Amino acid sequence: MIEPKQEITRRSFLKFCGVVAGALGLGPGAAVKVAQALSSSERPPVLWLHFAECTGCSEAILRTTGPFFDVLIMNVISLDYHETLMAAAGQTVEDLLMDAAEDYRGEFFAVVEGAIPTADNGIYGMIGGRTMLSIAGEILPKAKAIISCGTCAAYGGLPAAEPNPTQAKGVAESLPELTVPVVNVSGCPPNPVTFVGVIADFLLQGRLPRLDIHGRPLFAYRKKIHSECPFKYDVSRCQKDNGCKGQWTYNNCPTIKFNDGISFPMQAGHPCIGCSEPDFWDHNTPFYHATKSNGK
Ligand code: FSX
Ligand code: F3S
């Protein structure tokens, strides 16, 4: 017999799969296909690394309620390491990370949150006595694929804002010798649907999604914010005069939205600050100035 709680979870899961299918361009009719792929018994192992960041990317995904995060980590992925969510800490956990990377060598998805400080051999970003640079250099080459989750991991983001004294960089730039494919799910924070979409796409097609010139999955970053914005012809709600950067920014915010499709910046009366673009802190500030500082 299905318990009410399970029933709700299943319904919410299917609803979410419909959203993911739509985000992937498959159409909501493919929800069942996506649900099957995401519920396969072969849950891909995921090691989630935190570097220089605010943890907003994890927060955004934790706030996913369709499905709830527990469904995501119990049914879809096998989350074997995530410092924010683990109860354990210390040497045991450091060892666990190294062991998991070895045990799942070539099989795990590495999710990276945050930029990597590279100045002076990376000493401005340390975890457990090791530099983030050396941890990344040890773990990431063993992954099957890397998902740079958030603009910091993708391109450096806030930690890399000028004058960037720590020489913080995105994953691909800090480890130029890396041969493992990197998918940049940019945004500050990124959309959880896009993040799950990358994994769903992989489980469905057995390959990573096609990427744009900035390494982002085309299914989510093909269109400019402005082109999809429902307020562009509504003078009372258009944020152009408040410095909106939607004309220069690629992301799916107006169609997928956040918090289960409830809202996105312009719907909440705020201009787009271009958070999914490389170097947006330098190129798009002052955020509220209606200038074409963008696209420096
Ligand atoms: Fe950066 Fe994410 Fe912005 Fe924050 O981890 S993309 S500052 S939302 O947390 O890395
Ligand atoms: Fe970021 Fe602009 Fe979307 S600020 S969240 S890319 S609307």
PDB file of C-alpha atoms and ligand atoms in Angstrom:
ATOM      1  CA  MET A   1       0.000   0.000   0.000  1.00  0.00           C
ATOM      2  CA  ILE A   2       1.277   3.443  -0.881  1.00  0.00           C
ATOM      3  CA  GLU A   3       1.685   5.721   2.104  1.00  0.00           C
ATOM      4  CA  PRO A   4       0.309   9.257   1.523  1.00  0.00           C
ATOM      5  CA  LYS A   5       3.773  10.747   2.011  1.00  0.00           C
ATOM      6  CA  GLN A   6       5.232   8.436  -0.644  1.00  0.00           C
ATOM      7  CA  GLU A   7       2.343   9.238  -2.967  1.00  0.00           C
ATOM      8  CA  ILE A   8       3.014  12.952  -2.677  1.00  0.00           C
ATOM      9  CA  THR A   9       6.689  12.377  -3.240  1.00  0.00           C
ATOM     10  CA  ARG A  10       6.031  10.336  -6.362  1.00  0.00           C
ATOM     11  CA  ARG A  11       3.671  12.933  -7.757  1.00  0.00           C
ATOM     12  CA  SER A  12       6.122  15.700  -6.975  1.00  0.00           C
ATOM     13  CA  PHE A  13       8.911  13.632  -8.524  1.00  0.00           C
ATOM     14  CA  LEU A  14       6.963  13.126 -11.752  1.00  0.00           C
ATOM     15  CA  LYS A  15       6.087  16.807 -11.852  1.00  0.00           C
ATOM     16  CA  PHE A  16       9.727  17.678 -11.446  1.00  0.00           C
ATOM     17  CA  CYS A  17      10.687  15.193 -14.191  1.00  0.00           C
ATOM     18  CA  GLY A  18       8.225  16.986 -16.465  1.00  0.00           C
ATOM     19  CA  VAL A  19      10.031  20.253 -15.744  1.00  0.00           C
ATOM     20  CA  VAL A  20      13.432  18.638 -16.370  1.00  0.00           C
ATOM     21  CA  ALA A  21      12.122  17.102 -19.623  1.00  0.00           C
ATOM     22  CA  GLY A  22      10.871  20.537 -20.680  1.00  0.00           C
ATOM     23  CA  ALA A  23      14.235  22.115 -19.773  1.00  0.00           C
ATOM     24  CA  LEU A  24      15.999  19.492 -21.874  1.00  0.00           C
ATOM     25  CA  GLY A  25      13.758  20.374 -24.806  1.00  0.00           C
ATOM     26  CA  LEU A  26      12.087  16.947 -24.756  1.00  0.00           C
ATOM     27  CA  GLY A  27       8.622  18.234 -23.976  1.00  0.00           C
ATOM     28  CA  PRO A  28       6.618  17.437 -20.840  1.00  0.00           C
ATOM     29  CA  GLY A  29       5.434  14.177 -22.450  1.00  0.00           C
ATOM     30  CA  ALA A  30       8.903  12.782 -21.802  1.00  0.00           C
ATOM     31  CA  ALA A  31       8.453  13.072 -18.018  1.00  0.00           C
ATOM     32  CA  VAL A  32       8.065   9.311 -17.593  1.00  0.00           C
ATOM     33  CA  LYS A  33      11.214   8.671 -19.642  1.00  0.00           C
ATOM     34  CA  VAL A  34      13.143  11.141 -17.493  1.00  0.00           C
ATOM     35  CA  ALA A  35      11.664   9.614 -14.325  1.00  0.00           C
ATOM     36  CA  GLN A  36      12.776   6.150 -15.458  1.00  0.00           C
ATOM     37  CA  ALA A  37      16.273   7.395 -16.206  1.00  0.00           C
ATOM     38  CA  LEU A  38      16.516   9.210 -12.887  1.00  0.00           C
ATOM     39  CA  SER A  39      15.204   6.270 -10.895  1.00  0.00           C
ATOM     40  CA  SER A  40      17.446   3.654 -12.484  1.00  0.00           C
ATOM     41  CA  SER A  41      19.088   1.369  -9.967  1.00  0.00           C
ATOM     42  CA  GLU A  42      22.472   2.563 -11.218  1.00  0.00           C
ATOM     43  CA  ARG A  43      22.623   5.766  -9.239  1.00  0.00           C
ATOM     44  CA  PRO A  44      25.767   7.563 -10.366  1.00  0.00           C
ATOM     45  CA  PRO A  45      28.219   8.226  -7.530  1.00  0.00           C
ATOM     46  CA  VAL A  46      28.709  11.942  -6.888  1.00  0.00           C
ATOM     47  CA  LEU A  47      31.540  13.562  -4.928  1.00  0.00           C
ATOM     48  CA  TRP A  48      30.698  17.183  -4.186  1.00  0.00           C
ATOM     49  CA  LEU A  49      33.602  19.523  -3.456  1.00  0.00           C
ATOM     50  CA  HIS A  50      33.394  22.955  -1.851  1.00  0.00           C
ATOM     51  CA  PHE A  51      36.013  25.549  -2.562  1.00  0.00           C
ATOM     52  CA  ALA A  52      35.920  29.394  -2.450  1.00  0.00           C
ATOM     53  CA  GLU A  53      32.227  30.287  -2.443  1.00  0.00           C
ATOM     54  CA  CYS A  54      29.203  31.209  -0.340  1.00  0.00           C
ATOM     55  CA  THR A  55      27.461  27.790  -0.527  1.00  0.00           C
ATOM     56  CA  GLY A  56      24.491  29.471  -2.196  1.00  0.00           C
ATOM     57  CA  CYS A  57      24.670  26.848  -4.935  1.00  0.00           C
ATOM     58  CA  SER A  58      24.047  24.027  -2.440  1.00  0.00           C
ATOM     59  CA  GLU A  59      21.406  26.179  -0.760  1.00  0.00           C
ATOM     60  CA  ALA A  60      19.580  26.576  -4.067  1.00  0.00           C
ATOM     61  CA  ILE A  61      19.586  22.827  -4.632  1.00  0.00           C
ATOM     62  CA  LEU A  62      18.585  22.133  -1.005  1.00  0.00           C
ATOM     63  CA  ARG A  63      15.546  24.281  -1.588  1.00  0.00           C
ATOM     64  CA  THR A  64      14.408  22.105  -4.459  1.00  0.00           C
ATOM     65  CA  THR A  65      11.059  20.772  -3.363  1.00  0.00           C
ATOM     66  CA  GLY A  66      10.105  19.005  -6.543  1.00  0.00           C
ATOM     67  CA  PRO A  67      11.588  16.528  -5.850  1.00  0.00           C
ATOM     68  CA  PHE A  68      12.751  17.142  -2.325  1.00  0.00           C
ATOM     69  CA  PHE A  69      16.482  16.970  -1.890  1.00  0.00           C
ATOM     70  CA  ASP A  70      16.204  13.669  -0.021  1.00  0.00           C
ATOM     71  CA  VAL A  71      14.526  12.089  -3.067  1.00  0.00           C
ATOM     72  CA  LEU A  72      17.330  13.438  -5.218  1.00  0.00           C
ATOM     73  CA  ILE A  73      20.081  11.933  -3.092  1.00  0.00           C
ATOM     74  CA  MET A  74      18.257   8.688  -2.208  1.00  0.00           C
ATOM     75  CA  ASN A  75      16.776   7.859  -5.637  1.00  0.00           C
ATOM     76  CA  VAL A  76      18.699   9.703  -8.311  1.00  0.00           C
ATOM     77  CA  ILE A  77      22.319  10.106  -7.335  1.00  0.00           C
ATOM     78  CA  SER A  78      24.513   8.423  -4.780  1.00  0.00           C
ATOM     79  CA  LEU A  79      25.916  11.427  -2.930  1.00  0.00           C
ATOM     80  CA  ASP A  80      29.016   9.991  -1.331  1.00  0.00           C
ATOM     81  CA  TYR A  81      30.672  13.209  -0.197  1.00  0.00           C
ATOM     82  CA  HIS A  82      29.275  16.669   0.546  1.00  0.00           C
ATOM     83  CA  GLU A  83      30.914  18.669   3.339  1.00  0.00           C
ATOM     84  CA  THR A  84      27.881  20.854   4.086  1.00  0.00           C
ATOM     85  CA  LEU A  85      25.540  17.907   4.471  1.00  0.00           C
ATOM     86  CA  MET A  86      27.763  15.346   6.163  1.00  0.00           C
ATOM     87  CA  ALA A  87      27.534  14.976   9.926  1.00  0.00           C
ATOM     88  CA  ALA A  88      31.084  13.680  10.136  1.00  0.00           C
ATOM     89  CA  ALA A  89      34.193  15.848   9.919  1.00  0.00           C
ATOM     90  CA  GLY A  90      37.940  15.646  10.284  1.00  0.00           C
ATOM     91  CA  GLN A  91      40.525  13.151   9.115  1.00  0.00           C
ATOM     92  CA  THR A  92      38.014  10.301   8.702  1.00  0.00           C
ATOM     93  CA  VAL A  93      36.108  12.360   6.177  1.00  0.00           C
ATOM     94  CA  GLU A  94      39.245  13.532   4.371  1.00  0.00           C
ATOM     95  CA  ASP A  95      40.215   9.870   4.005  1.00  0.00           C
ATOM     96  CA  LEU A  96      36.701   9.004   2.824  1.00  0.00           C
ATOM     97  CA  LEU A  97      36.962  11.493  -0.017  1.00  0.00           C
ATOM     98  CA  MET A  98      40.307  10.149  -1.187  1.00  0.00           C
ATOM     99  CA  ASP A  99      39.119   6.528  -0.894  1.00  0.00           C
ATOM    100  CA  ALA A 100      35.850   7.229  -2.753  1.00  0.00           C
ATOM    101  CA  ALA A 101      37.709   8.934  -5.608  1.00  0.00           C
ATOM    102  CA  GLU A 102      39.914   5.857  -5.893  1.00  0.00           C
ATOM    103  CA  ASP A 103      37.070   3.310  -5.528  1.00  0.00           C
ATOM    104  CA  TYR A 104      34.923   5.064  -8.153  1.00  0.00           C
ATOM    105  CA  ARG A 105      37.796   6.118 -10.393  1.00  0.00           C
ATOM    106  CA  GLY A 106      36.446   6.960 -13.850  1.00  0.00           C
ATOM    107  CA  GLU A 107      32.849   6.432 -12.722  1.00  0.00           C
ATOM    108  CA  PHE A 108      31.898   9.333 -10.481  1.00  0.00           C
ATOM    109  CA  PHE A 109      30.585  12.781 -11.227  1.00  0.00           C
ATOM    110  CA  ALA A 110      32.601  15.437  -9.420  1.00  0.00           C
ATOM    111  CA  VAL A 111      30.493  18.446  -8.596  1.00  0.00           C
ATOM    112  CA  VAL A 112      32.540  21.507  -7.777  1.00  0.00           C
ATOM    113  CA  GLU A 113      31.144  24.505  -5.982  1.00  0.00           C
ATOM    114  CA  GLY A 114      33.358  27.547  -5.733  1.00  0.00           C
ATOM    115  CA  ALA A 115      36.433  28.991  -7.360  1.00  0.00           C
ATOM    116  CA  ILE A 116      39.971  27.741  -6.775  1.00  0.00           C
ATOM    117  CA  PRO A 117      42.568  30.231  -5.455  1.00  0.00           C
ATOM    118  CA  THR A 118      45.776  29.661  -7.429  1.00  0.00           C
ATOM    119  CA  ALA A 119      48.163  32.452  -6.293  1.00  0.00           C
ATOM    120  CA  ASP A 120      51.250  31.283  -4.366  1.00  0.00           C
ATOM    121  CA  ASN A 121      50.467  27.629  -5.017  1.00  0.00           C
ATOM    122  CA  GLY A 122      46.921  28.029  -3.754  1.00  0.00           C
ATOM    123  CA  ILE A 123      47.683  28.852  -0.091  1.00  0.00           C
ATOM    124  CA  TYR A 124      44.764  31.307   0.164  1.00  0.00           C
ATOM    125  CA  GLY A 125      42.249  28.487   0.031  1.00  0.00           C
ATOM    126  CA  MET A 126      42.921  25.665   2.512  1.00  0.00           C
ATOM    127  CA  ILE A 127      40.820  22.728   3.746  1.00  0.00           C
ATOM    128  CA  GLY A 128      42.186  20.374   6.405  1.00  0.00           C
ATOM    129  CA  GLY A 129      45.726  21.649   5.888  1.00  0.00           C
ATOM    130  CA  ARG A 130      45.659  21.156   2.110  1.00  0.00           C
ATOM    131  CA  THR A 131      45.158  23.707  -0.609  1.00  0.00           C
ATOM    132  CA  MET A 132      41.947  23.583  -2.603  1.00  0.00           C
ATOM    133  CA  LEU A 133      44.200  23.548  -5.652  1.00  0.00           C
ATOM    134  CA  SER A 134      45.912  20.329  -4.583  1.00  0.00           C
ATOM    135  CA  ILE A 135      42.636  18.654  -3.545  1.00  0.00           C
ATOM    136  CA  ALA A 136      41.135  19.533  -6.932  1.00  0.00           C
ATOM    137  CA  GLY A 137      44.300  18.330  -8.669  1.00  0.00           C
ATOM    138  CA  GLU A 138      44.063  14.973  -6.902  1.00  0.00           C
ATOM    139  CA  ILE A 139      40.325  14.295  -7.129  1.00  0.00           C
ATOM    140  CA  LEU A 140      39.129  15.811 -10.401  1.00  0.00           C
ATOM    141  CA  PRO A 141      41.338  13.886 -12.867  1.00  0.00           C
ATOM    142  CA  LYS A 142      39.791  10.658 -11.506  1.00  0.00           C
ATOM    143  CA  ALA A 143      36.200  11.719 -12.298  1.00  0.00           C
ATOM    144  CA  LYS A 144      34.116  10.587 -15.266  1.00  0.00           C
ATOM    145  CA  ALA A 145      32.892  14.158 -15.671  1.00  0.00           C
ATOM    146  CA  ILE A 146      32.954  17.380 -13.719  1.00  0.00           C
ATOM    147  CA  ILE A 147      29.990  19.635 -13.158  1.00  0.00           C
ATOM    148  CA  SER A 148      31.144  23.124 -12.216  1.00  0.00           C
ATOM    149  CA  CYS A 149      28.119  24.151 -10.211  1.00  0.00           C
ATOM    150  CA  GLY A 150      27.730  27.922 -10.088  1.00  0.00           C
ATOM    151  CA  THR A 151      29.553  30.818 -11.683  1.00  0.00           C
ATOM    152  CA  CYS A 152      32.411  30.664  -9.137  1.00  0.00           C
ATOM    153  CA  ALA A 153      33.335  27.101 -10.109  1.00  0.00           C
ATOM    154  CA  ALA A 154      32.670  27.794 -13.775  1.00  0.00           C
ATOM    155  CA  TYR A 155      34.578  31.072 -14.232  1.00  0.00           C
ATOM    156  CA  GLY A 156      35.817  32.331 -10.847  1.00  0.00           C
ATOM    157  CA  GLY A 157      32.722  34.398  -9.963  1.00  0.00           C
ATOM    158  CA  LEU A 158      32.835  36.621  -6.890  1.00  0.00           C
ATOM    159  CA  PRO A 159      36.153  35.294  -5.490  1.00  0.00           C
ATOM    160  CA  ALA A 160      37.754  36.238  -8.830  1.00  0.00           C
ATOM    161  CA  ALA A 161      36.384  39.806  -8.905  1.00  0.00           C
ATOM    162  CA  GLU A 162      39.009  42.478  -9.552  1.00  0.00           C
ATOM    163  CA  PRO A 163      41.670  42.827  -8.226  1.00  0.00           C
ATOM    164  CA  ASN A 164      41.454  39.095  -7.426  1.00  0.00           C
ATOM    165  CA  PRO A 165      44.433  38.957  -5.033  1.00  0.00           C
ATOM    166  CA  THR A 166      44.124  35.176  -4.587  1.00  0.00           C
ATOM    167  CA  GLN A 167      44.059  34.610  -8.365  1.00  0.00           C
ATOM    168  CA  ALA A 168      40.862  32.622  -7.921  1.00  0.00           C
ATOM    169  CA  LYS A 169      39.807  30.828 -11.111  1.00  0.00           C
ATOM    170  CA  GLY A 170      37.164  28.467 -12.365  1.00  0.00           C
ATOM    171  CA  VAL A 171      37.873  24.735 -12.443  1.00  0.00           C
ATOM    172  CA  ALA A 172      38.901  24.419 -16.090  1.00  0.00           C
ATOM    173  CA  GLU A 173      41.190  27.454 -15.898  1.00  0.00           C
ATOM    174  CA  SER A 174      42.869  26.433 -12.644  1.00  0.00           C
ATOM    175  CA  LEU A 175      43.683  22.957 -13.911  1.00  0.00           C
ATOM    176  CA  PRO A 176      44.539  23.489 -17.582  1.00  0.00           C
ATOM    177  CA  GLU A 177      46.010  19.997 -17.916  1.00  0.00           C
ATOM    178  CA  LEU A 178      42.674  18.388 -16.990  1.00  0.00           C
ATOM    179  CA  THR A 179      41.351  16.014 -19.660  1.00  0.00           C
ATOM    180  CA  VAL A 180      38.070  15.127 -17.903  1.00  0.00           C
ATOM    181  CA  PRO A 181      35.103  16.906 -19.522  1.00  0.00           C
ATOM    182  CA  VAL A 182      33.764  19.894 -17.594  1.00  0.00           C
ATOM    183  CA  VAL A 183      30.174  21.121 -17.826  1.00  0.00           C
ATOM    184  CA  ASN A 184      29.632  24.655 -16.533  1.00  0.00           C
ATOM    185  CA  VAL A 185      26.236  25.052 -14.867  1.00  0.00           C
ATOM    186  CA  SER A 186      26.670  28.762 -14.279  1.00  0.00           C
ATOM    187  CA  GLY A 187      24.506  31.144 -12.299  1.00  0.00           C
ATOM    188  CA  CYS A 188      24.947  32.682  -8.891  1.00  0.00           C
ATOM    189  CA  PRO A 189      23.272  30.483  -7.857  1.00  0.00           C
ATOM    190  CA  PRO A 190      22.583  28.058 -10.717  1.00  0.00           C
ATOM    191  CA  ASN A 191      19.155  26.637 -11.338  1.00  0.00           C
ATOM    192  CA  PRO A 192      18.711  23.184  -9.690  1.00  0.00           C
ATOM    193  CA  VAL A 193      16.643  22.054 -12.696  1.00  0.00           C
ATOM    194  CA  THR A 194      19.602  22.679 -14.997  1.00  0.00           C
ATOM    195  CA  PHE A 195      21.890  20.808 -12.619  1.00  0.00           C
ATOM    196  CA  VAL A 196      19.584  17.758 -12.530  1.00  0.00           C
ATOM    197  CA  GLY A 197      19.050  18.158 -16.287  1.00  0.00           C
ATOM    198  CA  VAL A 198      22.754  17.524 -16.937  1.00  0.00           C
ATOM    199  CA  ILE A 199      22.590  14.285 -14.955  1.00  0.00           C
ATOM    200  CA  ALA A 200      19.256  13.274 -16.521  1.00  0.00           C
ATOM    201  CA  ASP A 201      20.630  13.949 -19.994  1.00  0.00           C
ATOM    202  CA  PHE A 202      23.632  11.781 -19.229  1.00  0.00           C
ATOM    203  CA  LEU A 203      21.486   8.922 -17.910  1.00  0.00           C
ATOM    204  CA  LEU A 204      19.164   9.170 -20.912  1.00  0.00           C
ATOM    205  CA  GLN A 205      21.727   9.538 -23.689  1.00  0.00           C
ATOM    206  CA  GLY A 206      24.908   8.151 -22.137  1.00  0.00           C
ATOM    207  CA  ARG A 207      26.775  11.349 -22.957  1.00  0.00           C
ATOM    208  CA  LEU A 208      27.182  14.851 -21.656  1.00  0.00           C
ATOM    209  CA  PRO A 209      25.026  17.610 -23.159  1.00  0.00           C
ATOM    210  CA  ARG A 210      26.199  19.790 -26.024  1.00  0.00           C
ATOM    211  CA  LEU A 211      27.894  22.910 -24.737  1.00  0.00           C
ATOM    212  CA  ASP A 212      28.121  26.560 -25.777  1.00  0.00           C
ATOM    213  CA  ILE A 213      31.394  28.459 -26.160  1.00  0.00           C
ATOM    214  CA  HIS A 214      31.525  29.028 -22.400  1.00  0.00           C
ATOM    215  CA  GLY A 215      31.128  25.334 -21.632  1.00  0.00           C
ATOM    216  CA  ARG A 216      27.464  25.605 -20.592  1.00  0.00           C
ATOM    217  CA  PRO A 217      24.800  23.077 -21.624  1.00  0.00           C
ATOM    218  CA  LEU A 218      23.011  24.474 -24.648  1.00  0.00           C
ATOM    219  CA  PHE A 219      19.673  23.123 -23.471  1.00  0.00           C
ATOM    220  CA  ALA A 220      19.685  25.752 -20.711  1.00  0.00           C
ATOM    221  CA  TYR A 221      21.864  28.579 -22.040  1.00  0.00           C
ATOM    222  CA  ARG A 222      20.834  28.781 -25.677  1.00  0.00           C
ATOM    223  CA  LYS A 223      18.677  31.883 -25.323  1.00  0.00           C
ATOM    224  CA  LYS A 224      19.143  35.345 -23.911  1.00  0.00           C
ATOM    225  CA  ILE A 225      17.182  36.234 -20.783  1.00  0.00           C
ATOM    226  CA  HIS A 226      15.701  39.203 -22.628  1.00  0.00           C
ATOM    227  CA  SER A 227      14.368  37.128 -25.498  1.00  0.00           C
ATOM    228  CA  GLU A 228      12.260  35.014 -23.113  1.00  0.00           C
ATOM    229  CA  CYS A 229      11.391  37.695 -20.565  1.00  0.00           C
ATOM    230  CA  PRO A 230       7.606  38.105 -20.255  1.00  0.00           C
ATOM    231  CA  PHE A 231       8.020  41.729 -19.136  1.00  0.00           C
ATOM    232  CA  LYS A 232      10.007  43.111 -22.065  1.00  0.00           C
ATOM    233  CA  TYR A 233       6.995  44.943 -23.502  1.00  0.00           C
ATOM    234  CA  ASP A 234       5.545  45.864 -20.111  1.00  0.00           C
ATOM    235  CA  VAL A 235       6.902  49.334 -19.299  1.00  0.00           C
ATOM    236  CA  SER A 236       5.710  49.127 -15.706  1.00  0.00           C
ATOM    237  CA  ARG A 237       7.700  45.940 -15.025  1.00  0.00           C
ATOM    238  CA  CYS A 238      10.579  45.986 -17.505  1.00  0.00           C
ATOM    239  CA  GLN A 239      13.852  46.480 -15.575  1.00  0.00           C
ATOM    240  CA  LYS A 240      15.856  47.970 -18.459  1.00  0.00           C
ATOM    241  CA  ASP A 241      16.169  51.364 -16.779  1.00  0.00           C
ATOM    242  CA  ASN A 242      17.366  49.716 -13.559  1.00  0.00           C
ATOM    243  CA  GLY A 243      20.399  48.241 -15.269  1.00  0.00           C
ATOM    244  CA  CYS A 244      18.954  44.899 -16.396  1.00  0.00           C
ATOM    245  CA  LYS A 245      21.635  42.777 -18.066  1.00  0.00           C
ATOM    246  CA  GLY A 246      19.164  40.370 -19.665  1.00  0.00           C
ATOM    247  CA  GLN A 247      20.205  41.560 -23.128  1.00  0.00           C
ATOM    248  CA  TRP A 248      23.704  40.100 -22.652  1.00  0.00           C
ATOM    249  CA  THR A 249      22.928  37.116 -20.464  1.00  0.00           C
ATOM    250  CA  TYR A 250      22.181  33.537 -21.466  1.00  0.00           C
ATOM    251  CA  ASN A 251      20.129  31.402 -19.082  1.00  0.00           C
ATOM    252  CA  ASN A 252      16.713  29.771 -18.752  1.00  0.00           C
ATOM    253  CA  CYS A 253      15.467  31.805 -15.752  1.00  0.00           C
ATOM    254  CA  PRO A 254      12.323  33.289 -17.389  1.00  0.00           C
ATOM    255  CA  THR A 255      11.061  29.881 -18.507  1.00  0.00           C
ATOM    256  CA  ILE A 256      12.243  27.452 -15.795  1.00  0.00           C
ATOM    257  CA  LYS A 257      12.306  29.978 -12.934  1.00  0.00           C
ATOM    258  CA  PHE A 258      13.345  29.124  -9.363  1.00  0.00           C
ATOM    259  CA  ASN A 259      11.652  27.530  -6.340  1.00  0.00           C
ATOM    260  CA  ASP A 260       9.561  25.099  -8.376  1.00  0.00           C
ATOM    261  CA  GLY A 261       8.806  27.507 -11.170  1.00  0.00           C
ATOM    262  CA  ILE A 262       7.462  30.212  -8.888  1.00  0.00           C
ATOM    263  CA  SER A 263       9.551  33.246  -9.748  1.00  0.00           C
ATOM    264  CA  PHE A 264      12.758  34.704 -11.165  1.00  0.00           C
ATOM    265  CA  PRO A 265      14.498  38.073 -10.676  1.00  0.00           C
ATOM    266  CA  MET A 266      12.377  40.288 -12.967  1.00  0.00           C
ATOM    267  CA  GLN A 267       9.163  38.739 -11.720  1.00  0.00           C
ATOM    268  CA  ALA A 268      10.297  39.767  -8.225  1.00  0.00           C
ATOM    269  CA  GLY A 269      10.923  43.315  -9.480  1.00  0.00           C
ATOM    270  CA  HIS A 270      14.704  43.080  -9.724  1.00  0.00           C
ATOM    271  CA  PRO A 271      16.898  43.508 -12.789  1.00  0.00           C
ATOM    272  CA  CYS A 272      18.985  40.625 -14.106  1.00  0.00           C
ATOM    273  CA  ILE A 273      22.605  41.194 -12.998  1.00  0.00           C
ATOM    274  CA  GLY A 274      23.911  38.703 -15.545  1.00  0.00           C
ATOM    275  CA  CYS A 275      24.981  36.185 -12.917  1.00  0.00           C
ATOM    276  CA  SER A 276      25.478  33.315 -15.369  1.00  0.00           C
ATOM    277  CA  GLU A 277      28.043  35.128 -17.516  1.00  0.00           C
ATOM    278  CA  PRO A 278      31.829  34.890 -17.086  1.00  0.00           C
ATOM    279  CA  ASP A 279      33.310  37.778 -15.036  1.00  0.00           C
ATOM    280  CA  PHE A 280      29.919  39.310 -14.341  1.00  0.00           C
ATOM    281  CA  TRP A 281      31.167  41.012 -11.170  1.00  0.00           C
ATOM    282  CA  ASP A 282      33.666  43.022 -13.203  1.00  0.00           C
ATOM    283  CA  HIS A 283      31.716  43.428 -16.439  1.00  0.00           C
ATOM    284  CA  ASN A 284      28.261  44.174 -15.074  1.00  0.00           C
ATOM    285  CA  THR A 285      28.880  46.506 -12.151  1.00  0.00           C
ATOM    286  CA  PRO A 286      27.463  48.891 -11.095  1.00  0.00           C
ATOM    287  CA  PHE A 287      24.572  46.466 -11.255  1.00  0.00           C
ATOM    288  CA  TYR A 288      21.833  49.109 -11.156  1.00  0.00           C
ATOM    289  CA  HIS A 289      23.291  51.414 -13.767  1.00  0.00           C
ATOM    290  CA  ALA A 290      21.491  51.365 -17.071  1.00  0.00           C
ATOM    291  CA  THR A 291      24.729  51.525 -19.025  1.00  0.00           C
ATOM    292  CA  LYS A 292      26.199  49.262 -21.604  1.00  0.00           C
ATOM    293  CA  SER A 293      29.172  48.511 -19.361  1.00  0.00           C
ATOM    294  CA  ASN A 294      28.273  44.907 -20.068  1.00  0.00           C
ATOM    295  CA  GLY A 295      30.147  42.788 -22.513  1.00  0.00           C
ATOM    296  CA  LYS A 296      33.442  44.581 -21.794  1.00  0.00           C
TER     297      LYS A 296
HETATM  298 FE1  FSX B   1      29.431  31.241  -6.181  1.00  0.00          FE
HETATM  299 FE2  FSX B   1      28.137  28.956  -5.123  1.00  0.00          FE
HETATM  300 FE3  FSX B   1      27.275  32.397  -6.211  1.00  0.00          FE
HETATM  301 FE4  FSX B   1      27.486  31.471  -3.936  1.00  0.00          FE
HETATM  302  O1  FSX B   1      28.804  27.686  -4.282  1.00  0.00           O
HETATM  303  S1  FSX B   1      28.004  31.020  -7.807  1.00  0.00           S
HETATM  304  S2  FSX B   1      28.981  33.001  -4.748  1.00  0.00           S
HETATM  305  S3  FSX B   1      25.565  31.544  -5.081  1.00  0.00           S
HETATM  306  O2  FSX B   1      27.590  29.647  -3.607  1.00  0.00           O
HETATM  307  O3  FSX B   1      29.735  29.471  -5.806  1.00  0.00           O
HETATM  308 FE1  F3S B   2      20.965  35.442 -12.755  1.00  0.00          FE
HETATM  309 FE2  F3S B   2      19.791  37.076 -14.475  1.00  0.00          FE
HETATM  310 FE3  F3S B   2      18.814  34.704 -14.048  1.00  0.00          FE
HETATM  311  S1  F3S B   2      20.665  37.628 -12.481  1.00  0.00           S
HETATM  312  S2  F3S B   2      19.267  34.336 -11.893  1.00  0.00           S
HETATM  313  S3  F3S B   2      20.812  35.163 -14.964  1.00  0.00           S
HETATM  314  S4  F3S B   2      17.637  36.546 -14.473  1.00  0.00           S
END
